[in-house]
């Protein structure tokens, strides 16, 4: 494997798939002793430009975030039924940890190098102020990783 | 659920089950752009006082640690074949994220409150300078959590 592909080794997010964002957000808030942060929903396809396995997808997800360290957040994810890595893994594995996220710069180049190293792009999309990509790193890193590029 | 059971909401560890600690430690080191930290093995039962599902167990694991944030480490875990939450989950789910860890004080009291809240003790043991407990929080938090008490 090429070394230091991301140019960054700080994990900023643990993403967790859930079936019921309302219920899980309250339970995490109670457990962590934090305010319920509420949830938001990802943008529609025209804005998010969501692609899953190389094809446009209408997939959206409800998201809730908890700060659990200086740089680290837990992200709860309740996906809808449209094709996505979230839905595929929730159907395959049930509710569980889905990904670890890293901040990067240069999304296209990073994806190209990861793919050259056998780590395939699963899904990508845009959000306000940046973009994300999910990479299948199950074989080497035993999980999906998410790249986050904030402008 | 009782609120703020741990009195702490900082995640200090993401534990990942692997089949081959040598191979995975090198792959994580390469990916993260870090030195290979090597691995260590947990103590034998007489020192570790390992219990799994309420019974003494000879289980041991090879561990490797990577600092991936101010307070956060990734812990790779290659368990042996003896009964443990590591072995059970590796057999059931394959290589994957196993737990999120939190530092706590007052291990017995914390375990009692967690159990009163439906989160069952899976495994516990001692290490030099402290002790750990794994708790089944799959139903509420969608993962195993680990309590770490350092003296």
PDB file of C-alpha atoms in Angstrom:
ATOM      1  CA  UNK A   1       0.000   0.000   0.000  1.00  0.00           C
ATOM      2  CA  UNK A   2       1.167   3.558  -0.695  1.00  0.00           C
ATOM      3  CA  UNK A   3       2.056   5.280   2.565  1.00  0.00           C
ATOM      4  CA  UNK A   4       0.184   8.185   4.133  1.00  0.00           C
ATOM      5  CA  UNK A   5      -2.331   8.394   1.281  1.00  0.00           C
ATOM      6  CA  UNK A   6      -4.608  10.856   3.064  1.00  0.00           C
ATOM      7  CA  UNK A   7      -1.780  13.041   4.419  1.00  0.00           C
ATOM      8  CA  UNK A   8      -3.698  13.010   7.697  1.00  0.00           C
ATOM      9  CA  UNK A   9      -4.213  10.510  10.493  1.00  0.00           C
ATOM     10  CA  UNK A  10      -6.812  12.226  12.678  1.00  0.00           C
ATOM     11  CA  UNK A  11     -10.149  10.416  12.959  1.00  0.00           C
ATOM     12  CA  UNK A  12     -12.867  13.081  13.135  1.00  0.00           C
ATOM     13  CA  UNK A  13     -15.997  10.956  13.008  1.00  0.00           C
ATOM     14  CA  UNK A  14     -17.382   7.573  13.974  1.00  0.00           C
ATOM     15  CA  UNK A  15     -20.499   6.971  11.858  1.00  0.00           C
ATOM     16  CA  UNK A  16     -23.174   4.671  13.297  1.00  0.00           C
ATOM     17  CA  UNK A  17     -26.160   3.275  11.351  1.00  0.00           C
ATOM     18  CA  UNK A  18     -29.510   3.347  13.148  1.00  0.00           C
ATOM     19  CA  UNK A  19     -33.065   2.421  12.244  1.00  0.00           C
ATOM     20  CA  UNK A  20     -34.761   5.203  14.227  1.00  0.00           C
ATOM     21  CA  UNK A  21     -32.916   8.517  14.453  1.00  0.00           C
ATOM     22  CA  UNK A  22     -35.389  10.036  16.934  1.00  0.00           C
ATOM     23  CA  UNK A  23     -35.062   7.187  19.404  1.00  0.00           C
ATOM     24  CA  UNK A  24     -31.305   6.749  19.027  1.00  0.00           C
ATOM     25  CA  UNK A  25     -30.524  10.462  19.233  1.00  0.00           C
ATOM     26  CA  UNK A  26     -32.364  10.662  22.557  1.00  0.00           C
ATOM     27  CA  UNK A  27     -30.662   7.510  23.860  1.00  0.00           C
ATOM     28  CA  UNK A  28     -27.190   8.712  22.910  1.00  0.00           C
ATOM     29  CA  UNK A  29     -27.922  12.125  24.437  1.00  0.00           C
ATOM     30  CA  UNK A  30     -29.047  10.487  27.685  1.00  0.00           C
ATOM     31  CA  UNK A  31     -26.100   8.100  27.783  1.00  0.00           C
ATOM     32  CA  UNK A  32     -23.555  10.821  27.046  1.00  0.00           C
ATOM     33  CA  UNK A  33     -25.186  13.326  29.406  1.00  0.00           C
ATOM     34  CA  UNK A  34     -25.661  15.835  26.592  1.00  0.00           C
ATOM     35  CA  UNK A  35     -28.505  17.893  25.179  1.00  0.00           C
ATOM     36  CA  UNK A  36     -30.467  16.215  22.400  1.00  0.00           C
ATOM     37  CA  UNK A  37     -28.901  17.903  19.335  1.00  0.00           C
ATOM     38  CA  UNK A  38     -31.828  17.104  17.023  1.00  0.00           C
ATOM     39  CA  UNK A  39     -31.294  15.757  13.537  1.00  0.00           C
ATOM     40  CA  UNK A  40     -31.008  17.096  10.017  1.00  0.00           C
ATOM     41  CA  UNK A  41     -31.605  15.470   6.640  1.00  0.00           C
ATOM     42  CA  UNK A  42     -29.138  15.363   3.760  1.00  0.00           C
ATOM     43  CA  UNK A  43     -30.003  17.364   0.640  1.00  0.00           C
ATOM     44  CA  UNK A  44     -32.026  16.108  -2.303  1.00  0.00           C
ATOM     45  CA  UNK A  45     -30.186  14.636  -5.285  1.00  0.00           C
ATOM     46  CA  UNK A  46     -30.166  17.850  -7.331  1.00  0.00           C
ATOM     47  CA  UNK A  47     -28.169  19.570  -4.589  1.00  0.00           C
ATOM     48  CA  UNK A  48     -26.224  16.645  -3.112  1.00  0.00           C
ATOM     49  CA  UNK A  49     -25.310  15.109  -6.481  1.00  0.00           C
ATOM     50  CA  UNK A  50     -25.345  11.760  -4.691  1.00  0.00           C
ATOM     51  CA  UNK A  51     -23.750   8.845  -6.530  1.00  0.00           C
ATOM     52  CA  UNK A  52     -23.674   5.271  -5.251  1.00  0.00           C
ATOM     53  CA  UNK A  53     -21.674   2.600  -7.072  1.00  0.00           C
ATOM     54  CA  UNK A  54     -21.153   4.987  -9.975  1.00  0.00           C
ATOM     55  CA  UNK A  55     -24.823   5.828 -10.509  1.00  0.00           C
ATOM     56  CA  UNK A  56     -26.950   8.783  -9.388  1.00  0.00           C
ATOM     57  CA  UNK A  57     -29.052   7.916  -6.345  1.00  0.00           C
ATOM     58  CA  UNK A  58     -31.982   9.597  -4.618  1.00  0.00           C
ATOM     59  CA  UNK A  59     -30.695   8.301  -1.275  1.00  0.00           C
ATOM     60  CA  UNK A  60     -30.951  10.643   1.687  1.00  0.00           C
ATOM     61  CA  UNK A  61     -30.245  10.151   5.375  1.00  0.00           C
ATOM     62  CA  UNK A  62     -31.222  11.715   8.665  1.00  0.00           C
ATOM     63  CA  UNK A  63     -28.097  12.672  10.646  1.00  0.00           C
ATOM     64  CA  UNK A  64     -27.392  13.596  14.275  1.00  0.00           C
ATOM     65  CA  UNK A  65     -24.017  14.651  15.691  1.00  0.00           C
ATOM     66  CA  UNK A  66     -22.458  14.400  19.151  1.00  0.00           C
ATOM     67  CA  UNK A  67     -19.079  15.910  20.067  1.00  0.00           C
ATOM     68  CA  UNK A  68     -17.180  13.150  21.905  1.00  0.00           C
ATOM     69  CA  UNK A  69     -13.654  14.582  21.989  1.00  0.00           C
ATOM     70  CA  UNK A  70     -11.591  17.562  20.842  1.00  0.00           C
ATOM     71  CA  UNK A  71     -11.815  16.647  17.164  1.00  0.00           C
ATOM     72  CA  UNK A  72     -14.146  13.659  17.260  1.00  0.00           C
ATOM     73  CA  UNK A  73     -17.882  13.385  16.657  1.00  0.00           C
ATOM     74  CA  UNK A  74     -20.297  10.472  16.665  1.00  0.00           C
ATOM     75  CA  UNK A  75     -22.618  10.707  13.642  1.00  0.00           C
ATOM     76  CA  UNK A  76     -25.877   8.772  13.791  1.00  0.00           C
ATOM     77  CA  UNK A  77     -27.271   7.908  10.350  1.00  0.00           C
ATOM     78  CA  UNK A  78     -30.790   6.758   9.504  1.00  0.00           C
ATOM     79  CA  UNK A  79     -30.863   6.146   5.750  1.00  0.00           C
ATOM     80  CA  UNK A  80     -33.948   5.979   3.580  1.00  0.00           C
ATOM     81  CA  UNK A  81     -34.688   2.995   1.314  1.00  0.00           C
ATOM     82  CA  UNK A  82     -32.871   4.313  -1.791  1.00  0.00           C
ATOM     83  CA  UNK A  83     -29.537   2.748  -2.811  1.00  0.00           C
ATOM     84  CA  UNK A  84     -26.613   3.865  -0.635  1.00  0.00           C
ATOM     85  CA  UNK A  85     -23.723   2.440   1.360  1.00  0.00           C
ATOM     86  CA  UNK A  86     -25.750   3.318   4.459  1.00  0.00           C
ATOM     87  CA  UNK A  87     -28.787   1.267   3.341  1.00  0.00           C
ATOM     88  CA  UNK A  88     -26.662  -1.606   2.009  1.00  0.00           C
ATOM     89  CA  UNK A  89     -24.738  -1.976   5.276  1.00  0.00           C
ATOM     90  CA  UNK A  90     -27.795  -1.504   7.486  1.00  0.00           C
ATOM     91  CA  UNK A  91     -29.553  -4.289   5.547  1.00  0.00           C
ATOM     92  CA  UNK A  92     -26.453  -6.514   5.609  1.00  0.00           C
ATOM     93  CA  UNK A  93     -25.095  -5.966   9.130  1.00  0.00           C
ATOM     94  CA  UNK A  94     -27.910  -4.316  11.093  1.00  0.00           C
ATOM     95  CA  UNK A  95     -27.355  -1.287  13.301  1.00  0.00           C
ATOM     96  CA  UNK A  96     -23.585  -0.910  13.774  1.00  0.00           C
ATOM     97  CA  UNK A  97     -20.548   1.287  13.272  1.00  0.00           C
ATOM     98  CA  UNK A  98     -20.427   2.164   9.571  1.00  0.00           C
ATOM     99  CA  UNK A  99     -17.339   4.335   9.065  1.00  0.00           C
ATOM    100  CA  UNK A 100     -14.425   6.329  10.392  1.00  0.00           C
ATOM    101  CA  UNK A 101     -13.942   9.752   8.794  1.00  0.00           C
ATOM    102  CA  UNK A 102     -10.856  11.820   7.990  1.00  0.00           C
ATOM    103  CA  UNK A 103     -10.559  15.401   6.726  1.00  0.00           C
ATOM    104  CA  UNK A 104      -8.704  15.645   3.429  1.00  0.00           C
ATOM    105  CA  UNK A 105      -7.855  18.127   0.706  1.00  0.00           C
ATOM    106  CA  UNK A 106      -8.023  17.255  -3.003  1.00  0.00           C
ATOM    107  CA  UNK A 107     -10.929  14.851  -3.205  1.00  0.00           C
ATOM    108  CA  UNK A 108     -10.445  13.617  -6.791  1.00  0.00           C
ATOM    109  CA  UNK A 109      -6.742  12.923  -6.345  1.00  0.00           C
ATOM    110  CA  UNK A 110      -7.285  11.158  -3.014  1.00  0.00           C
ATOM    111  CA  UNK A 111     -10.000   8.929  -4.467  1.00  0.00           C
ATOM    112  CA  UNK A 112      -7.770   8.078  -7.438  1.00  0.00           C
ATOM    113  CA  UNK A 113      -4.858   7.048  -5.198  1.00  0.00           C
ATOM    114  CA  UNK A 114      -7.131   5.025  -2.896  1.00  0.00           C
ATOM    115  CA  UNK A 115      -8.632   3.214  -5.886  1.00  0.00           C
ATOM    116  CA  UNK A 116      -5.140   2.501  -7.241  1.00  0.00           C
ATOM    117  CA  UNK A 117      -4.493   0.897  -3.841  1.00  0.00           C
ATOM    118  CA  UNK A 118      -7.562  -1.337  -4.082  1.00  0.00           C
ATOM    119  CA  UNK A 119      -9.881   0.797  -1.957  1.00  0.00           C
ATOM    120  CA  UNK A 120     -12.958   1.393  -4.067  1.00  0.00           C
ATOM    121  CA  UNK A 121     -15.203   4.456  -4.090  1.00  0.00           C
ATOM    122  CA  UNK A 122     -18.662   3.461  -2.823  1.00  0.00           C
ATOM    123  CA  UNK A 123     -20.562   6.716  -2.656  1.00  0.00           C
ATOM    124  CA  UNK A 124     -19.988  10.434  -2.932  1.00  0.00           C
ATOM    125  CA  UNK A 125     -21.919  13.652  -2.667  1.00  0.00           C
ATOM    126  CA  UNK A 126     -21.924  17.342  -1.884  1.00  0.00           C
ATOM    127  CA  UNK A 127     -23.034  19.180   1.233  1.00  0.00           C
ATOM    128  CA  UNK A 128     -23.107  22.880   2.061  1.00  0.00           C
ATOM    129  CA  UNK A 129     -19.452  23.934   2.216  1.00  0.00           C
ATOM    130  CA  UNK A 130     -17.872  20.699   1.079  1.00  0.00           C
ATOM    131  CA  UNK A 131     -18.100  17.152  -0.199  1.00  0.00           C
ATOM    132  CA  UNK A 132     -17.733  13.582   1.043  1.00  0.00           C
ATOM    133  CA  UNK A 133     -16.755  10.188  -0.298  1.00  0.00           C
ATOM    134  CA  UNK A 134     -17.175   6.747   1.228  1.00  0.00           C
ATOM    135  CA  UNK A 135     -14.400   4.272   0.441  1.00  0.00           C
ATOM    136  CA  UNK A 136     -14.511   0.503   0.886  1.00  0.00           C
ATOM    137  CA  UNK A 137     -11.496  -0.165   3.100  1.00  0.00           C
ATOM    138  CA  UNK A 138     -12.949  -3.325   4.667  1.00  0.00           C
ATOM    139  CA  UNK A 139     -10.125  -5.538   3.435  1.00  0.00           C
ATOM    140  CA  UNK A 140      -7.276  -3.480   4.879  1.00  0.00           C
ATOM    141  CA  UNK A 141      -8.795  -1.238   7.561  1.00  0.00           C
ATOM    142  CA  UNK A 142     -11.817  -3.471   8.395  1.00  0.00           C
ATOM    143  CA  UNK A 143     -14.294  -0.622   7.910  1.00  0.00           C
ATOM    144  CA  UNK A 144     -15.603   1.919   5.447  1.00  0.00           C
ATOM    145  CA  UNK A 145     -13.747   5.213   5.601  1.00  0.00           C
ATOM    146  CA  UNK A 146     -15.202   8.595   4.790  1.00  0.00           C
ATOM    147  CA  UNK A 147     -13.254  11.450   3.265  1.00  0.00           C
ATOM    148  CA  UNK A 148     -14.497  14.918   4.142  1.00  0.00           C
ATOM    149  CA  UNK A 149     -13.326  17.945   2.189  1.00  0.00           C
ATOM    150  CA  UNK A 150     -14.417  21.291   3.560  1.00  0.00           C
ATOM    151  CA  UNK A 151     -13.799  24.317   1.331  1.00  0.00           C
TER     152      UNK A 151
ATOM    153  CA  UNK B   1     -32.182   5.259  30.608  1.00  0.00           C
ATOM    154  CA  UNK B   2     -30.412   6.986  33.480  1.00  0.00           C
ATOM    155  CA  UNK B   3     -28.609  10.075  32.225  1.00  0.00           C
ATOM    156  CA  UNK B   4     -24.843  10.555  32.053  1.00  0.00           C
ATOM    157  CA  UNK B   5     -24.118   7.135  33.560  1.00  0.00           C
ATOM    158  CA  UNK B   6     -20.386   7.279  32.868  1.00  0.00           C
ATOM    159  CA  UNK B   7     -19.952  10.917  33.935  1.00  0.00           C
ATOM    160  CA  UNK B   8     -17.835  11.305  30.817  1.00  0.00           C
ATOM    161  CA  UNK B   9     -18.538  11.615  27.109  1.00  0.00           C
ATOM    162  CA  UNK B  10     -15.069  11.485  25.574  1.00  0.00           C
ATOM    163  CA  UNK B  11     -14.409   8.500  23.292  1.00  0.00           C
ATOM    164  CA  UNK B  12     -10.771   7.474  23.805  1.00  0.00           C
ATOM    165  CA  UNK B  13     -10.585   4.317  21.718  1.00  0.00           C
ATOM    166  CA  UNK B  14     -12.034   2.645  18.643  1.00  0.00           C
ATOM    167  CA  UNK B  15     -11.367  -1.093  18.966  1.00  0.00           C
ATOM    168  CA  UNK B  16     -11.087  -3.104  15.722  1.00  0.00           C
ATOM    169  CA  UNK B  17     -11.012  -6.910  15.502  1.00  0.00           C
ATOM    170  CA  UNK B  18      -8.456  -8.402  13.107  1.00  0.00           C
ATOM    171  CA  UNK B  19      -7.371 -11.899  12.170  1.00  0.00           C
ATOM    172  CA  UNK B  20      -3.681 -11.099  11.702  1.00  0.00           C
ATOM    173  CA  UNK B  21      -2.168  -8.437  13.967  1.00  0.00           C
ATOM    174  CA  UNK B  22       1.172  -8.391  12.138  1.00  0.00           C
ATOM    175  CA  UNK B  23      -0.392  -7.758   8.745  1.00  0.00           C
ATOM    176  CA  UNK B  24      -3.005  -5.278   9.964  1.00  0.00           C
ATOM    177  CA  UNK B  25      -0.598  -3.289  12.126  1.00  0.00           C
ATOM    178  CA  UNK B  26       1.657  -2.748   9.111  1.00  0.00           C
ATOM    179  CA  UNK B  27      -1.305  -1.841   6.882  1.00  0.00           C
ATOM    180  CA  UNK B  28      -2.704   0.668   9.374  1.00  0.00           C
ATOM    181  CA  UNK B  29       0.778   2.151   9.888  1.00  0.00           C
ATOM    182  CA  UNK B  30       1.201   2.557   6.126  1.00  0.00           C
ATOM    183  CA  UNK B  31      -2.272   3.998   5.642  1.00  0.00           C
ATOM    184  CA  UNK B  32      -1.931   6.438   8.531  1.00  0.00           C
ATOM    185  CA  UNK B  33       1.643   7.406   7.619  1.00  0.00           C
ATOM    186  CA  UNK B  34       2.925   6.344  11.035  1.00  0.00           C
ATOM    187  CA  UNK B  35       5.682   4.132  12.383  1.00  0.00           C
ATOM    188  CA  UNK B  36       4.702   0.511  12.957  1.00  0.00           C
ATOM    189  CA  UNK B  37       4.092   0.560  16.739  1.00  0.00           C
ATOM    190  CA  UNK B  38       4.461  -3.221  17.145  1.00  0.00           C
ATOM    191  CA  UNK B  39       2.024  -5.232  19.217  1.00  0.00           C
ATOM    192  CA  UNK B  40       1.777  -6.527  22.754  1.00  0.00           C
ATOM    193  CA  UNK B  41      -0.156  -9.436  24.257  1.00  0.00           C
ATOM    194  CA  UNK B  42      -2.559  -9.228  27.182  1.00  0.00           C
ATOM    195  CA  UNK B  43      -1.522 -10.930  30.413  1.00  0.00           C
ATOM    196  CA  UNK B  44      -2.226 -14.540  31.329  1.00  0.00           C
ATOM    197  CA  UNK B  45      -5.350 -15.334  33.374  1.00  0.00           C
ATOM    198  CA  UNK B  46      -3.586 -15.360  36.750  1.00  0.00           C
ATOM    199  CA  UNK B  47      -2.578 -11.712  36.235  1.00  0.00           C
ATOM    200  CA  UNK B  48      -5.441 -10.445  34.062  1.00  0.00           C
ATOM    201  CA  UNK B  49      -8.185 -12.172  36.083  1.00  0.00           C
ATOM    202  CA  UNK B  50     -10.128 -12.358  32.825  1.00  0.00           C
ATOM    203  CA  UNK B  51     -13.820 -13.190  33.085  1.00  0.00           C
ATOM    204  CA  UNK B  52     -16.152 -13.658  30.130  1.00  0.00           C
ATOM    205  CA  UNK B  53     -19.892 -14.098  30.660  1.00  0.00           C
ATOM    206  CA  UNK B  54     -19.305 -14.497  34.392  1.00  0.00           C
ATOM    207  CA  UNK B  55     -16.720 -17.272  34.118  1.00  0.00           C
ATOM    208  CA  UNK B  56     -12.918 -17.230  34.257  1.00  0.00           C
ATOM    209  CA  UNK B  57     -11.386 -17.408  30.769  1.00  0.00           C
ATOM    210  CA  UNK B  58      -7.884 -18.053  29.476  1.00  0.00           C
ATOM    211  CA  UNK B  59      -8.540 -15.661  26.577  1.00  0.00           C
ATOM    212  CA  UNK B  60      -5.717 -13.388  25.540  1.00  0.00           C
ATOM    213  CA  UNK B  61      -5.331 -10.956  22.670  1.00  0.00           C
ATOM    214  CA  UNK B  62      -2.565  -9.299  20.715  1.00  0.00           C
ATOM    215  CA  UNK B  63      -3.031  -5.512  20.712  1.00  0.00           C
ATOM    216  CA  UNK B  64      -1.617  -2.632  18.667  1.00  0.00           C
ATOM    217  CA  UNK B  65      -2.335   1.072  19.229  1.00  0.00           C
ATOM    218  CA  UNK B  66      -2.343   4.092  16.934  1.00  0.00           C
ATOM    219  CA  UNK B  67      -2.884   7.661  18.136  1.00  0.00           C
ATOM    220  CA  UNK B  68      -5.481   9.159  15.779  1.00  0.00           C
ATOM    221  CA  UNK B  69      -6.437  12.367  17.607  1.00  0.00           C
ATOM    222  CA  UNK B  70      -5.744  14.305  20.809  1.00  0.00           C
ATOM    223  CA  UNK B  71      -7.446  11.745  23.047  1.00  0.00           C
ATOM    224  CA  UNK B  72      -8.308   9.024  20.554  1.00  0.00           C
ATOM    225  CA  UNK B  73      -6.531   5.780  19.696  1.00  0.00           C
ATOM    226  CA  UNK B  74      -7.324   2.973  17.305  1.00  0.00           C
ATOM    227  CA  UNK B  75      -6.744  -0.384  19.029  1.00  0.00           C
ATOM    228  CA  UNK B  76      -6.276  -3.428  16.807  1.00  0.00           C
ATOM    229  CA  UNK B  77      -7.189  -6.707  18.508  1.00  0.00           C
ATOM    230  CA  UNK B  78      -6.279 -10.236  17.419  1.00  0.00           C
ATOM    231  CA  UNK B  79      -7.867 -12.594  19.934  1.00  0.00           C
ATOM    232  CA  UNK B  80      -6.879 -16.208  20.523  1.00  0.00           C
ATOM    233  CA  UNK B  81      -9.430 -19.049  20.357  1.00  0.00           C
ATOM    234  CA  UNK B  82     -10.446 -18.974  24.040  1.00  0.00           C
ATOM    235  CA  UNK B  83     -13.886 -17.579  25.000  1.00  0.00           C
ATOM    236  CA  UNK B  84     -14.050 -13.773  24.881  1.00  0.00           C
ATOM    237  CA  UNK B  85     -16.176 -10.969  23.460  1.00  0.00           C
ATOM    238  CA  UNK B  86     -13.362 -10.473  20.935  1.00  0.00           C
ATOM    239  CA  UNK B  87     -13.502 -14.081  19.691  1.00  0.00           C
ATOM    240  CA  UNK B  88     -17.310 -14.206  19.767  1.00  0.00           C
ATOM    241  CA  UNK B  89     -17.679 -11.063  17.673  1.00  0.00           C
ATOM    242  CA  UNK B  90     -14.852 -11.966  15.287  1.00  0.00           C
ATOM    243  CA  UNK B  91     -16.539 -15.328  14.655  1.00  0.00           C
ATOM    244  CA  UNK B  92     -19.992 -13.739  14.321  1.00  0.00           C
ATOM    245  CA  UNK B  93     -19.265 -10.553  12.356  1.00  0.00           C
ATOM    246  CA  UNK B  94     -15.779 -11.015  10.899  1.00  0.00           C
ATOM    247  CA  UNK B  95     -13.126  -8.306  11.086  1.00  0.00           C
ATOM    248  CA  UNK B  96     -14.879  -5.073  12.104  1.00  0.00           C
ATOM    249  CA  UNK B  97     -15.148  -2.315  14.668  1.00  0.00           C
ATOM    250  CA  UNK B  98     -15.709  -3.989  18.049  1.00  0.00           C
ATOM    251  CA  UNK B  99     -16.039  -1.207  20.611  1.00  0.00           C
ATOM    252  CA  UNK B 100     -15.824   2.431  21.620  1.00  0.00           C
ATOM    253  CA  UNK B 101     -14.016   3.071  24.927  1.00  0.00           C
ATOM    254  CA  UNK B 102     -14.497   5.653  27.662  1.00  0.00           C
ATOM    255  CA  UNK B 103     -12.382   6.412  30.732  1.00  0.00           C
ATOM    256  CA  UNK B 104     -14.295   6.054  33.978  1.00  0.00           C
ATOM    257  CA  UNK B 105     -13.777   6.017  37.738  1.00  0.00           C
ATOM    258  CA  UNK B 106     -15.496   3.522  40.035  1.00  0.00           C
ATOM    259  CA  UNK B 107     -15.693   0.375  37.918  1.00  0.00           C
ATOM    260  CA  UNK B 108     -18.018  -1.691  40.142  1.00  0.00           C
ATOM    261  CA  UNK B 109     -20.551   1.106  40.554  1.00  0.00           C
ATOM    262  CA  UNK B 110     -20.530   1.957  36.852  1.00  0.00           C
ATOM    263  CA  UNK B 111     -21.076  -1.676  35.860  1.00  0.00           C
ATOM    264  CA  UNK B 112     -23.945  -1.959  38.356  1.00  0.00           C
ATOM    265  CA  UNK B 113     -25.700   1.130  36.986  1.00  0.00           C
ATOM    266  CA  UNK B 114     -25.186   0.009  33.385  1.00  0.00           C
ATOM    267  CA  UNK B 115     -26.616  -3.421  34.179  1.00  0.00           C
ATOM    268  CA  UNK B 116     -29.601  -1.800  35.922  1.00  0.00           C
ATOM    269  CA  UNK B 117     -30.116   0.045  32.618  1.00  0.00           C
ATOM    270  CA  UNK B 118     -30.120  -3.168  30.586  1.00  0.00           C
ATOM    271  CA  UNK B 119     -26.496  -2.990  29.425  1.00  0.00           C
ATOM    272  CA  UNK B 120     -24.901  -6.278  30.411  1.00  0.00           C
ATOM    273  CA  UNK B 121     -21.310  -6.923  31.425  1.00  0.00           C
ATOM    274  CA  UNK B 122     -19.652  -9.158  28.820  1.00  0.00           C
ATOM    275  CA  UNK B 123     -16.054  -9.362  29.930  1.00  0.00           C
ATOM    276  CA  UNK B 124     -13.686  -7.801  32.424  1.00  0.00           C
ATOM    277  CA  UNK B 125     -10.052  -7.986  33.406  1.00  0.00           C
ATOM    278  CA  UNK B 126      -7.027  -6.273  34.869  1.00  0.00           C
ATOM    279  CA  UNK B 127      -4.015  -4.725  33.168  1.00  0.00           C
ATOM    280  CA  UNK B 128      -0.938  -3.049  34.581  1.00  0.00           C
ATOM    281  CA  UNK B 129      -2.204   0.156  36.177  1.00  0.00           C
ATOM    282  CA  UNK B 130      -5.909  -0.423  35.747  1.00  0.00           C
ATOM    283  CA  UNK B 131      -8.850  -2.520  34.660  1.00  0.00           C
ATOM    284  CA  UNK B 132     -11.378  -2.790  31.826  1.00  0.00           C
ATOM    285  CA  UNK B 133     -14.909  -3.976  31.268  1.00  0.00           C
ATOM    286  CA  UNK B 134     -16.771  -4.629  28.035  1.00  0.00           C
ATOM    287  CA  UNK B 135     -20.493  -3.849  28.114  1.00  0.00           C
ATOM    288  CA  UNK B 136     -23.133  -4.975  25.640  1.00  0.00           C
ATOM    289  CA  UNK B 137     -24.682  -1.695  24.502  1.00  0.00           C
ATOM    290  CA  UNK B 138     -25.725  -3.001  21.071  1.00  0.00           C
ATOM    291  CA  UNK B 139     -29.419  -2.353  21.653  1.00  0.00           C
ATOM    292  CA  UNK B 140     -29.073   1.320  22.595  1.00  0.00           C
ATOM    293  CA  UNK B 141     -25.649   2.454  21.308  1.00  0.00           C
ATOM    294  CA  UNK B 142     -25.318  -0.127  18.486  1.00  0.00           C
ATOM    295  CA  UNK B 143     -21.890  -1.280  19.673  1.00  0.00           C
ATOM    296  CA  UNK B 144     -19.988  -2.769  22.577  1.00  0.00           C
ATOM    297  CA  UNK B 145     -18.544  -0.138  24.892  1.00  0.00           C
ATOM    298  CA  UNK B 146     -15.410  -0.525  26.959  1.00  0.00           C
ATOM    299  CA  UNK B 147     -14.876   1.079  30.336  1.00  0.00           C
ATOM    300  CA  UNK B 148     -11.258   1.849  31.222  1.00  0.00           C
ATOM    301  CA  UNK B 149     -10.280   2.676  34.795  1.00  0.00           C
ATOM    302  CA  UNK B 150      -6.699   3.792  35.259  1.00  0.00           C
ATOM    303  CA  UNK B 151      -5.466   4.054  38.856  1.00  0.00           C
TER     304      UNK B 151
END
